């Protein structure tokens, strides 16, 4: 069982930066693949970035080169560094734990709002 809590969201101007954090409970954090997802109003939830337990990473094309996912297994924490933010990045961002290979995520956080003003 993994309990996930996101933080770090907020309001930022276009071109600005934010760093999201996802604190995980449990002693098995390092064994999980982790992902960041987002959902904008009226839109489906979409994959943003993922990091395997081996630290291999993957990104959606829309954020490649602007966002960086990382993890600190000693702190049971997942991060998403977001630079050069755009209004279209506005969404609720969720972290999740599971298996990237099959796209199955069993545990989800409650989400944190990111709003980018133009």
N, CA, C and O atoms as a DFTB+ gen file, in Angstrom:
472 C
 N C O
     1  1       0.853      -1.193       0.000
     2  2       0.000       0.000       0.000
     3  2       0.887       1.240       0.000
     4  3       1.853       1.322       0.758
     5  1       0.553       2.197      -0.851
     6  2       1.301       3.447      -0.949
     7  2       0.313       4.609      -0.871
     8  3      -0.684       4.638      -1.593
     9  1       0.598       5.559       0.006
    10  2      -0.216       6.771       0.119
    11  2       0.584       7.934      -0.449
    12  3       1.730       8.157      -0.058
    13  1      -0.023       8.676      -1.374
    14  2       0.692       9.732      -2.103
    15  2       0.056      11.094      -1.829
    16  3      -1.167      11.232      -1.851
    17  1       0.890      12.091      -1.572
    18  2       0.414      13.450      -1.321
    19  2       1.240      14.433      -2.141
    20  3       2.449      14.557      -1.949
    21  1       0.567      15.134      -3.064
    22  2       1.240      16.123      -3.904
    23  2       1.265      17.490      -3.219
    24  3       0.420      17.797      -2.379
    25  1       2.251      18.298      -3.596
    26  2       2.347      19.677      -3.147
    27  2       3.150      20.470      -4.170
    28  3       3.788      19.902      -5.056
    29  1       3.105      21.788      -4.030
    30  2       3.922      22.642      -4.885
    31  2       3.181      23.342      -5.994
    32  3       3.771      24.143      -6.718
    33  1       1.896      23.058      -6.148
    34  2       1.143      23.744      -7.182
    35  2       0.904      25.193      -6.828
    36  3       1.181      25.627      -5.710
    37  1       0.386      25.941      -7.793
    38  2       0.093      27.345      -7.542
    39  2      -0.161      28.094      -8.819
    40  3      -0.364      27.505      -9.881
    41  1      -0.146      29.420      -8.700
    42  2      -0.369      30.313      -9.837
    43  2       0.973      30.900     -10.273
    44  3       1.730      31.406      -9.445
    45  1       1.261      30.832     -11.556
    46  2       2.523      31.332     -12.077
    47  2       2.274      31.970     -13.437
    48  3       1.356      31.574     -14.154
    49  1       3.080      32.941     -13.784
    50  2       2.944      33.565     -15.102
    51  2       3.602      32.689     -16.169
    52  3       4.505      31.903     -15.880
    53  1       3.139      32.841     -17.380
    54  2       3.735      32.118     -18.507
    55  2       5.234      32.397     -18.559
    56  3       5.683      33.532     -18.399
    57  1       5.998      31.320     -18.790
    58  2       7.449      31.431     -18.800
    59  2       8.082      31.133     -17.461
    60  3       9.300      30.978     -17.369
    61  1       7.280      31.053     -16.431
    62  2       7.779      30.799     -15.095
    63  2       8.006      29.319     -14.828
    64  3       7.863      28.475     -15.712
    65  1       8.366      29.029     -13.574
    66  2       8.692      27.655     -13.170
    67  2       7.984      27.283     -11.878
    68  3       7.665      28.136     -11.049
    69  1       7.753      26.009     -11.733
    70  2       7.236      25.433     -10.485
    71  2       7.873      24.063     -10.297
    72  3       8.240      23.399     -11.266
    73  1       8.000      23.649      -9.045
    74  2       8.429      22.286      -8.768
    75  2       7.373      21.598      -7.928
    76  3       7.059      22.033      -6.820
    77  1       6.832      20.526      -8.463
    78  2       5.870      19.716      -7.740
    79  2       6.599      18.616      -6.990
    80  3       7.616      18.093      -7.445
    81  1       6.055      18.281      -5.833
    82  2       6.576      17.171      -5.045
    83  2       5.456      16.192      -4.766
    84  3       4.285      16.569      -4.715
    85  1       5.818      14.946      -4.586
    86  2       4.864      13.900      -4.253
    87  2       5.506      13.049      -3.156
    88  3       6.442      12.292      -3.410
    89  1       4.992      13.185      -1.943
    90  2       5.518      12.443      -0.813
    91  2       4.777      11.117      -0.692
    92  3       3.546      11.079      -0.695
    93  1       5.529      10.044      -0.588
    94  2       4.945       8.708      -0.527
    95  2       5.193       8.067       0.830
    96  3       6.279       8.175       1.400
    97  1       4.175       7.406       1.327
    98  2       4.335       6.627       2.554
    99  2       4.679       5.194       2.165
   100  3       4.566       4.816       0.998
   101  1       5.090       4.415       3.127
   102  2       5.392       3.020       2.849
   103  2       6.866       2.804       2.565
   104  3       7.579       3.726       2.169
   105  1       7.310       1.585       2.770
   106  2       8.726       1.278       2.618
   107  2       9.068       0.695       1.257
   108  3      10.201       0.268       1.034
   109  1       8.090       0.672       0.334
   110  2       8.341       0.058      -0.963
   111  2       8.360       1.064      -2.097
   112  3       8.255       0.684      -3.263
   113  1       8.494       2.351      -1.769
   114  2       8.462       3.394      -2.797
   115  2       9.463       3.105      -3.904
   116  3       9.140       3.246      -5.083
   117  1      10.673       2.703      -3.538
   118  2      11.735       2.526      -4.532
   119  2      11.427       1.434      -5.535
   120  3      12.013       1.415      -6.617
   121  1      10.526       0.527      -5.207
   122  2      10.217      -0.583      -6.109
   123  2       9.146      -0.234      -7.139
   124  3       8.912      -1.000      -8.074
   125  1       8.501       0.905      -6.974
   126  2       7.430       1.301      -7.878
   127  2       7.938       2.203      -8.998
   128  3       8.835       3.023      -8.801
   129  1       7.345       2.030     -10.177
   130  2       7.446       3.062     -11.205
   131  2       6.506       4.184     -10.782
   132  3       5.443       3.935     -10.214
   133  1       6.904       5.408     -11.061
   134  2       6.101       6.561     -10.666
   135  2       5.783       7.426     -11.880
   136  3       6.551       7.489     -12.840
   137  1       4.641       8.086     -11.812
   138  2       4.261       8.938     -12.935
   139  2       3.573      10.213     -12.481
   140  3       2.999      10.285     -11.395
   141  1       3.648      11.214     -13.345
   142  2       2.868      12.435     -13.195
   143  2       1.844      12.480     -14.333
   144  3       2.161      12.216     -15.493
   145  1       0.637      12.814     -13.970
   146  2      -0.459      12.967     -14.917
   147  2      -1.115      14.318     -14.663
   148  3      -0.911      14.926     -13.612
   149  1      -1.901      14.784     -15.627
   150  2      -2.626      16.031     -15.411
   151  2      -3.985      15.953     -16.082
   152  3      -4.198      15.206     -17.037
   153  1      -4.903      16.758     -15.543
   154  2      -6.241      16.831     -16.114
   155  2      -6.707      18.277     -16.105
   156  3      -6.840      18.899     -15.051
   157  1      -6.952      18.796     -17.293
   158  2      -7.466      20.146     -17.448
   159  2      -8.995      20.096     -17.475
   160  3      -9.565      19.050     -17.786
   161  1      -9.664      21.194     -17.158
   162  2     -11.131      21.192     -17.151
   163  2     -11.700      20.757     -18.496
   164  3     -11.315      21.267     -19.548
   165  1     -12.624      19.805     -18.436
   166  2     -13.279      19.341     -19.645
   167  2     -12.453      18.418     -20.509
   168  3     -12.871      18.044     -21.606
   169  1     -11.268      18.042     -20.017
   170  2     -10.400      17.176     -20.807
   171  2     -10.094      15.889     -20.047
   172  3     -10.260      15.817     -18.830
   173  1      -9.651      14.891     -20.775
   174  2      -9.288      13.617     -20.157
   175  2      -7.933      13.750     -19.453
   176  3      -7.111      14.595     -19.808
   177  1      -7.730      12.919     -18.478
   178  2      -6.430      12.874     -17.809
   179  2      -5.375      12.395     -18.792
   180  3      -5.621      11.481     -19.580
   181  1      -4.195      13.013     -18.746
   182  2      -3.146      12.641     -19.681
   183  2      -1.825      12.417     -18.953
   184  3      -1.556      13.010     -17.908
   185  1      -1.017      11.550     -19.533
   186  2       0.324      11.261     -19.020
   187  2       1.220      12.465     -19.272
   188  3       1.192      13.058     -20.351
   189  1       2.017      12.820     -18.264
   190  2       2.975      13.913     -18.403
   191  2       4.407      13.375     -18.422
   192  3       5.179      13.671     -19.333
   193  1       4.748      12.589     -17.416
   194  2       6.116      12.063     -17.311
   195  2       6.103      10.857     -16.396
   196  3       5.246      10.724     -15.523
   197  1       7.084       9.968     -16.616
   198  2       7.178       8.788     -15.786
   199  2       8.625       8.455     -15.507
   200  3       9.515       8.800     -16.285
   201  1       8.857       7.782     -14.393
   202  2      10.208       7.355     -14.034
   203  2      10.114       5.962     -13.439
   204  3       9.351       5.710     -12.507
   205  1      10.913       5.063     -14.004
   206  2      10.877       3.692     -13.543
   207  2      11.690       3.554     -12.257
   208  3      12.413       4.468     -11.862
   209  1      11.560       2.411     -11.621
   210  2      12.349       2.146     -10.415
   211  2      13.839       2.162     -10.742
   212  3      14.671       2.406      -9.869
   213  1      14.165       1.903     -11.993
   214  2      15.559       1.957     -12.452
   215  2      16.018       3.369     -12.766
   216  3      17.184       3.593     -13.093
   217  1      15.077       4.341     -12.665
   218  2      15.290       5.764     -12.974
   219  2      15.262       6.079     -14.465
   220  3      15.592       7.200     -14.854
   221  1      14.886       5.144     -15.294
   222  2      14.634       5.444     -16.712
   223  2      13.412       6.342     -16.798
   224  3      12.435       6.119     -16.083
   225  1      13.445       7.339     -17.645
   226  2      12.368       8.321     -17.708
   227  2      11.705       8.386     -19.080
   228  3      12.290       8.003     -20.093
   229  1      10.467       8.881     -19.083
   230  2       9.726       9.093     -20.315
   231  2       8.873      10.341     -20.145
   232  3       8.426      10.655     -19.041
   233  1       8.648      11.060     -21.263
   234  2       7.897      12.308     -21.225
   235  2       6.891      12.384     -22.357
   236  3       7.108      11.826     -23.433
   237  1       5.801      13.070     -22.110
   238  2       4.890      13.418     -23.186
   239  2       5.581      14.426     -24.096
   240  3       6.382      15.239     -23.633
   241  1       5.278      14.376     -25.373
   242  2       5.910      15.290     -26.324
   243  2       5.667      16.759     -25.954
   244  3       6.517      17.617     -26.191
   245  1       4.518      17.028     -25.381
   246  2       4.140      18.411     -25.082
   247  2       4.994      19.041     -23.978
   248  3       5.018      20.264     -23.841
   249  1       5.690      18.222     -23.194
   250  2       6.483      18.765     -22.084
   251  2       7.965      18.467     -22.228
   252  3       8.775      18.926     -21.422
   253  1       8.323      17.702     -23.250
   254  2       9.724      17.304     -23.430
   255  2      10.606      18.543     -23.569
   256  3      10.299      19.452     -24.341
   257  1      11.699      18.568     -22.816
   258  2      12.611      19.707     -22.866
   259  2      12.249      20.818     -21.904
   260  3      13.046      21.730     -21.688
   261  1      11.055      20.760     -21.319
   262  2      10.620      21.792     -20.362
   263  2      10.447      21.225     -18.951
   264  3      10.724      21.907     -17.964
   265  1       9.994      19.985     -18.863
   266  2       9.740      19.347     -17.567
   267  2      10.794      18.276     -17.300
   268  3      11.301      17.643     -18.227
   269  1      11.117      18.082     -16.022
   270  2      12.038      17.033     -15.624
   271  2      11.469      16.284     -14.427
   272  3      11.136      16.879     -13.402
   273  1      11.363      14.975     -14.578
   274  2      10.896      14.136     -13.482
   275  2      12.112      13.529     -12.784
   276  3      13.099      13.174     -13.429
   277  1      12.027      13.417     -11.466
   278  2      13.110      12.805     -10.705
   279  2      12.522      12.192      -9.440
   280  3      11.380      12.458      -9.066
   281  1      13.332      11.370      -8.798
   282  2      12.877      10.734      -7.562
   283  2      14.031      10.670      -6.583
   284  3      15.191      10.559      -6.978
   285  1      13.705      10.741      -5.308
   286  2      14.672      10.578      -4.244
   287  2      14.157       9.437      -3.374
   288  3      13.293       9.639      -2.520
   289  1      14.685       8.252      -3.592
   290  2      14.172       7.082      -2.879
   291  2      14.465       7.157      -1.381
   292  3      13.718       6.597      -0.579
   293  1      15.536       7.837      -0.999
   294  2      15.851       7.969       0.424
   295  2      14.807       8.819       1.143
   296  3      14.571       8.648       2.339
   297  1      14.189       9.733       0.406
   298  2      13.165      10.606       0.989
   299  2      11.759      10.179       0.599
   300  3      10.791      10.844       0.969
   301  1      11.628       9.083      -0.140
   302  2      10.304       8.622      -0.600
   303  2       9.546       9.740      -1.302
   304  3       8.358       9.946      -1.054
   305  1      10.232      10.456      -2.171
   306  2       9.621      11.622      -2.808
   307  2       9.876      11.631      -4.302
   308  3      10.965      11.312      -4.778
   309  1       8.839      12.005      -5.020
   310  2       8.872      12.174      -6.466
   311  2       8.771      13.663      -6.761
   312  3       8.075      14.396      -6.058
   313  1       9.469      14.107      -7.804
   314  2       9.461      15.527      -8.165
   315  2       9.100      15.723      -9.633
   316  3       9.287      14.834     -10.465
   317  1       8.581      16.904      -9.925
   318  2       8.410      17.325     -11.311
   319  2       8.822      18.789     -11.393
   320  3       8.115      19.672     -10.908
   321  1       9.966      19.035     -12.006
   322  2      10.427      20.399     -12.235
   323  2       9.830      20.880     -13.547
   324  3      10.052      20.274     -14.595
   325  1       9.071      21.970     -13.492
   326  2       8.379      22.485     -14.669
   327  2       8.909      23.871     -14.993
   328  3       8.750      24.806     -14.208
   329  1       9.532      23.997     -16.135
   330  2      10.086      25.274     -16.601
   331  2       9.363      25.734     -17.858
   332  3       8.667      24.955     -18.509
   333  1       9.533      26.994     -18.186
   334  2       8.924      27.570     -19.395
   335  2       7.442      27.226     -19.475
   336  3       6.952      26.781     -20.513
   337  1       6.752      27.434     -18.392
   338  2       5.340      27.057     -18.323
   339  2       4.497      27.879     -19.287
   340  3       4.773      29.049     -19.552
   341  1       3.467      27.231     -19.800
   342  2       2.550      27.825     -20.772
   343  2       1.126      27.766     -20.220
   344  3       0.829      26.928     -19.369
   345  1       0.256      28.632     -20.688
   346  2      -1.143      28.572     -20.223
   347  2      -1.774      27.197     -20.430
   348  3      -2.612      26.774     -19.634
   349  1      -1.380      26.500     -21.487
   350  2      -1.956      25.181     -21.750
   351  2      -1.465      24.110     -20.782
   352  3      -1.948      22.979     -20.821
   353  1      -0.513      24.447     -19.917
   354  2      -0.096      23.524     -18.861
   355  2      -1.023      23.587     -17.650
   356  3      -0.886      22.793     -16.719
   357  1      -1.960      24.522     -17.658
   358  2      -2.895      24.655     -16.551
   359  2      -3.724      23.382     -16.403
   360  3      -4.369      22.933     -17.351
   361  1      -3.699      22.811     -15.204
   362  2      -4.395      21.550     -14.946
   363  2      -4.214      21.172     -13.480
   364  3      -3.433      21.785     -12.752
   365  1      -4.950      20.156     -13.071
   366  2      -4.663      19.494     -11.803
   367  2      -3.652      18.396     -12.096
   368  3      -3.852      17.569     -12.986
   369  1      -2.568      18.401     -11.337
   370  2      -1.499      17.431     -11.543
   371  2      -1.557      16.359     -10.451
   372  3      -1.688      16.657      -9.264
   373  1      -1.455      15.122     -10.889
   374  2      -1.534      13.966     -10.004
   375  2      -0.254      13.143     -10.101
   376  3       0.319      13.004     -11.182
   377  1       0.189      12.602      -8.982
   378  2       1.245      11.595      -9.048
   379  2       0.609      10.227      -8.840
   380  3      -0.459      10.101      -8.241
   381  1       1.289       9.214      -9.348
   382  2       0.756       7.864      -9.286
   383  2       1.898       6.862      -9.193
   384  3       3.008       7.116      -9.660
   385  1       1.601       5.715      -8.580
   386  2       2.581       4.635      -8.430
   387  2       2.039       3.374      -9.086
   388  3       0.864       3.039      -8.933
   389  1       2.904       2.676      -9.818
   390  2       2.443       1.449     -10.460
   391  2       3.507       0.854     -11.349
   392  3       4.677       0.787     -10.973
   393  1       3.097       0.415     -12.548
   394  2       3.986      -0.248     -13.501
   395  2       3.914       0.456     -14.843
   396  3       2.916       0.350     -15.556
   397  1       4.979       1.180     -15.188
   398  2       4.992       1.937     -16.444
   399  2       4.922       1.035     -17.655
   400  3       4.388       1.431     -18.692
   401  1       5.453      -0.171     -17.544
   402  2       5.534      -1.056     -18.711
   403  2       4.155      -1.363     -19.258
   404  3       3.970      -1.458     -20.471
   405  1       3.187      -1.518     -18.367
   406  2       1.830      -1.857     -18.800
   407  2       0.867      -0.698     -18.584
   408  3      -0.336      -0.840     -18.804
   409  1       1.389       0.450     -18.153
   410  2       0.536       1.613     -17.965
   411  2      -0.514       1.445     -16.893
   412  3      -1.597       2.022     -16.993
   413  1      -0.223       0.686     -15.893
   414  2      -1.174       0.426     -14.822
   415  2      -0.661       1.063     -13.538
   416  3       0.406       0.713     -13.033
   417  1      -1.436       1.994     -13.029
   418  2      -1.072       2.707     -11.812
   419  2      -2.124       2.418     -10.752
   420  3      -3.306       2.709     -10.932
   421  1      -1.672       1.841      -9.646
   422  2      -2.585       1.369      -8.616
   423  2      -2.887       2.419      -7.551
   424  3      -3.934       2.367      -6.905
   425  1      -1.980       3.367      -7.366
   426  2      -2.124       4.340      -6.289
   427  2      -2.009       5.749      -6.853
   428  3      -1.152       6.035      -7.689
   429  1      -2.894       6.624      -6.377
   430  2      -2.968       7.989      -6.878
   431  2      -3.029       8.979      -5.721
   432  3      -3.602       8.697      -4.669
   433  1      -2.422      10.149      -5.941
   434  2      -2.579      11.237      -5.002
   435  2      -3.867      12.002      -5.260
   436  3      -4.629      11.673      -6.170
   437  1      -4.100      13.027      -4.448
   438  2      -5.345      13.788      -4.558
   439  2      -5.240      14.924      -5.576
   440  3      -6.255      15.504      -5.962
   441  1      -4.038      15.241      -6.005
   442  2      -3.839      16.259      -7.031
   443  2      -3.476      17.619      -6.465
   444  3      -3.815      17.945      -5.327
   445  1      -2.786      18.403      -7.272
   446  2      -2.432      19.777      -6.915
   447  2      -2.660      20.661      -8.147
   448  3      -2.287      20.296      -9.261
   449  1      -3.271      21.815      -7.931
   450  2      -3.643      22.698      -9.040
   451  2      -2.451      23.528      -9.494
   452  3      -1.749      24.134      -8.685
   453  1      -2.243      23.541     -10.790
   454  2      -1.254      24.423     -11.418
   455  2      -2.000      25.326     -12.392
   456  3      -2.694      24.852     -13.291
   457  1      -1.847      26.625     -12.200
   458  2      -2.489      27.598     -13.084
   459  2      -1.432      28.518     -13.660
   460  3      -0.673      29.147     -12.923
   461  1      -1.386      28.594     -14.990
   462  2      -0.414      29.433     -15.675
   463  2      -1.166      30.561     -16.372
   464  3      -1.997      30.322     -17.248
   465  1      -0.864      31.781     -15.975
   466  2      -1.553      32.935     -16.557
   467  2      -0.760      33.468     -17.747
   468  3       0.468      33.389     -17.780
   469  1      -1.483      34.008     -18.715
   470  2      -0.815      34.536     -19.928
   471  2      -0.452      35.994     -19.770
   472  3       0.111      36.593     -20.686
